[in-house]
Coordinates of N, CA and C in Angstrom, one line a residue:
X1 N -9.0 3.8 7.2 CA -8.9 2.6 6.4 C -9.2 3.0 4.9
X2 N -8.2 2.7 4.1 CA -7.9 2.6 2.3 C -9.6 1.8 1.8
X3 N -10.8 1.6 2.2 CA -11.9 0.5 1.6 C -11.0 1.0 -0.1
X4 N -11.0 1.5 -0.6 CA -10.7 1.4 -2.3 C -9.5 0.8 -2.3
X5 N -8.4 0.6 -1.9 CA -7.3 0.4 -1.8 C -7.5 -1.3 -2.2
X6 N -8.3 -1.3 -0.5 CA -8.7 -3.0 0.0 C -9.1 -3.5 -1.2
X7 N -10.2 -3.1 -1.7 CA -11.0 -3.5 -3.0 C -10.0 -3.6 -4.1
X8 N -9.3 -2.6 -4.5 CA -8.2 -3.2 -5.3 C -7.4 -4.3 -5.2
X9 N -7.5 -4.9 -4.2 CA -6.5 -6.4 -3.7 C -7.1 -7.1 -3.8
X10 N -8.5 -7.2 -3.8 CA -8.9 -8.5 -3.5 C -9.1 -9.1 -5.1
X11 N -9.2 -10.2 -4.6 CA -9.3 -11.6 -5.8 C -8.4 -10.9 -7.1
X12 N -6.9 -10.2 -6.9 CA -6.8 -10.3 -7.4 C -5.3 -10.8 -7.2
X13 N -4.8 -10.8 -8.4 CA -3.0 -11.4 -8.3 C -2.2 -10.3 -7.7
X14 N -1.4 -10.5 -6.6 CA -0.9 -9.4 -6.2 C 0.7 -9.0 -7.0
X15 N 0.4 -8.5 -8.0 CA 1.9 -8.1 -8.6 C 2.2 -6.8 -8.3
X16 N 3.5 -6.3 -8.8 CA 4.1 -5.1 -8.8 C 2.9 -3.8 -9.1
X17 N 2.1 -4.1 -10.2 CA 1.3 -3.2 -10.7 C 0.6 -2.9 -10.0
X18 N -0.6 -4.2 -9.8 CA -1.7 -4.2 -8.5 C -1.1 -3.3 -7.2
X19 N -0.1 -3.9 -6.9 CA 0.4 -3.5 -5.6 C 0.6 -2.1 -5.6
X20 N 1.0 -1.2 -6.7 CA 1.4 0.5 -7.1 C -0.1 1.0 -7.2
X21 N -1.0 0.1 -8.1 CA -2.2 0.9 -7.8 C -2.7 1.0 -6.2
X22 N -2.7 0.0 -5.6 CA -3.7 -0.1 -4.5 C -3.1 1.4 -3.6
X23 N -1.5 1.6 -3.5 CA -0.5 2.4 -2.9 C -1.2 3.8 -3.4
X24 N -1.1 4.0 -4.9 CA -1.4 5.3 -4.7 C -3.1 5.6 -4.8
X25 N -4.0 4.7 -4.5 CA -5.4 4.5 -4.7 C -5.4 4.8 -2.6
X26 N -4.7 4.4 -2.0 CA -4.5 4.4 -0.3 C -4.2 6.1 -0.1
X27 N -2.9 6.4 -1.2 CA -2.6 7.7 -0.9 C -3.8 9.1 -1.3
X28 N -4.4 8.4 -2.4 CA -5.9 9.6 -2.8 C -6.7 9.5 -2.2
X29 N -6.9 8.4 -1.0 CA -8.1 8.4 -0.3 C -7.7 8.8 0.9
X30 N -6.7 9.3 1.2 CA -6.3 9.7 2.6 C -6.6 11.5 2.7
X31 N -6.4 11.8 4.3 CA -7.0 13.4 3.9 C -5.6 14.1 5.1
X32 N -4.5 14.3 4.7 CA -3.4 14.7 5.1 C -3.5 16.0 5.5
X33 N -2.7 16.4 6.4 CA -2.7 17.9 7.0 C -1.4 18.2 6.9
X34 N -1.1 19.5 6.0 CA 0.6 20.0 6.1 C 0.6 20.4 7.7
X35 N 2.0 20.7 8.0 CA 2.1 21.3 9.1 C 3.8 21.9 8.2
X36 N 3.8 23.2 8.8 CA 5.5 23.6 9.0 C 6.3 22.6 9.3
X37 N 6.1 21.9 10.6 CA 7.5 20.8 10.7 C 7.4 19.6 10.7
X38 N 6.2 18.8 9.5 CA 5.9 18.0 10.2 C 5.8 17.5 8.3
X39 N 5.9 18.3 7.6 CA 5.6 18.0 6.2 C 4.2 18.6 5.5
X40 N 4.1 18.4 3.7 CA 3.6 18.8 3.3 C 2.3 18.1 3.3
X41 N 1.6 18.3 2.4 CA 0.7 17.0 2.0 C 1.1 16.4 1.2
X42 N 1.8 16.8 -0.2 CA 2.8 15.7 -1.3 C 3.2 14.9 -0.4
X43 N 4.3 15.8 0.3 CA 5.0 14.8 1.0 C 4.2 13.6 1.8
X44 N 3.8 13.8 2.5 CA 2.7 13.2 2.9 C 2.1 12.0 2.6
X45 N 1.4 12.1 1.6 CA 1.0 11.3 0.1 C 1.8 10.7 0.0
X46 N 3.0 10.9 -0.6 CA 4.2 10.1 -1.3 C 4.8 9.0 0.0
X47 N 4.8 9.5 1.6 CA 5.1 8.9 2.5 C 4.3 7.4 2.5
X48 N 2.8 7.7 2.6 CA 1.9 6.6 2.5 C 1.9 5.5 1.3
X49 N 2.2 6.2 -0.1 CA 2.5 5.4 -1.0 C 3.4 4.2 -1.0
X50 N 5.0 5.2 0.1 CA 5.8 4.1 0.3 C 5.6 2.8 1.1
X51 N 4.9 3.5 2.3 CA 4.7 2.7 3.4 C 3.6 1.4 3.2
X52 N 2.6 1.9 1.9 CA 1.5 1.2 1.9 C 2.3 0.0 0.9
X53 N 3.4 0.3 0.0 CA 4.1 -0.3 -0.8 C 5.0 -1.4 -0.1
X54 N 5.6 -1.0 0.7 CA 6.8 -1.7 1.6 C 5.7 -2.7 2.3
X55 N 4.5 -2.0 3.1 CA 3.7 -3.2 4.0 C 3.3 -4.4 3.1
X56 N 2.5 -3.9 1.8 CA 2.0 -5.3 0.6 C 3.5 -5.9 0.4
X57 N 4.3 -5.7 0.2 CA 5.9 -6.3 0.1 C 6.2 -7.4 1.0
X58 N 6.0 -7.1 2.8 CA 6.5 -7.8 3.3 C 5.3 -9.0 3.4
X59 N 4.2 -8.3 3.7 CA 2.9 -9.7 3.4 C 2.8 -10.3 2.7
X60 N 3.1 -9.8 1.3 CA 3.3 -11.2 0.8 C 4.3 -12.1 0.7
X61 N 5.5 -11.8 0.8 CA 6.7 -13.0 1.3 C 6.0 -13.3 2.4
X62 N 5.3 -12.7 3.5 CA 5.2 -13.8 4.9 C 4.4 -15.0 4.4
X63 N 3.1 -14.1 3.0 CA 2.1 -15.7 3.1 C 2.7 -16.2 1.6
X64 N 3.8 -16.0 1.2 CA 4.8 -16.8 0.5 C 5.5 -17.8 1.3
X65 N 6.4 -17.8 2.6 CA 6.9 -18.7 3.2 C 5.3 -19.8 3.6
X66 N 4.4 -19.4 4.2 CA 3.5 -20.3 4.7 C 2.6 -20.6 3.7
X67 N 2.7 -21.1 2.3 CA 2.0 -21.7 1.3 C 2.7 -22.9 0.9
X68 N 2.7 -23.9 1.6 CA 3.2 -25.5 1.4 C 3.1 -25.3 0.2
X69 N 2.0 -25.4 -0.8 CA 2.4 -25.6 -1.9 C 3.2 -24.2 -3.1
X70 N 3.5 -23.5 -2.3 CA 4.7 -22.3 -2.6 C 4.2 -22.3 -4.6
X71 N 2.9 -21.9 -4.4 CA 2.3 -21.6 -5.8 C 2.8 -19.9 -6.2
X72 N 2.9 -18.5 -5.5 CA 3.3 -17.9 -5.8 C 5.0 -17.7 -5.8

């Protein structure tokens, strides 16, 4: 679990910026293992940045449709 990541989200506005910090604040706190066929740790890193990127992406469109008053 990212706890610094988390902490970066909270109470605040979730924009493009926030959302790139928290991604690569997820990827510095993780503790990756290269392997020969499995990737590097860059690689690695970079993988989680995306994934942590793409996940805050779709959450918030989901609690975008279910805000009646569709304030963001």
């Amino acid at each position: 679990r990212a706890a610094s990541a988390e902490a970066r989200l909270q109470h605040a506005d979730p924009d493009d910026r926030v959302v790139a910090e928290a991604a690569e604040i997820a990827a510095g706190e993780c503790s990756p293992m290269a392997h020969p066929l499995f990737g590097s740790v860059e690689y690695k890193r970079a993988l989680i940045v995306t994934t942590v990127r793409k996940a805050l992406a779709r959450a918030m469109a989901r609690a975008r449709r279910q805000d009646p008053g569709g304030s963001r």
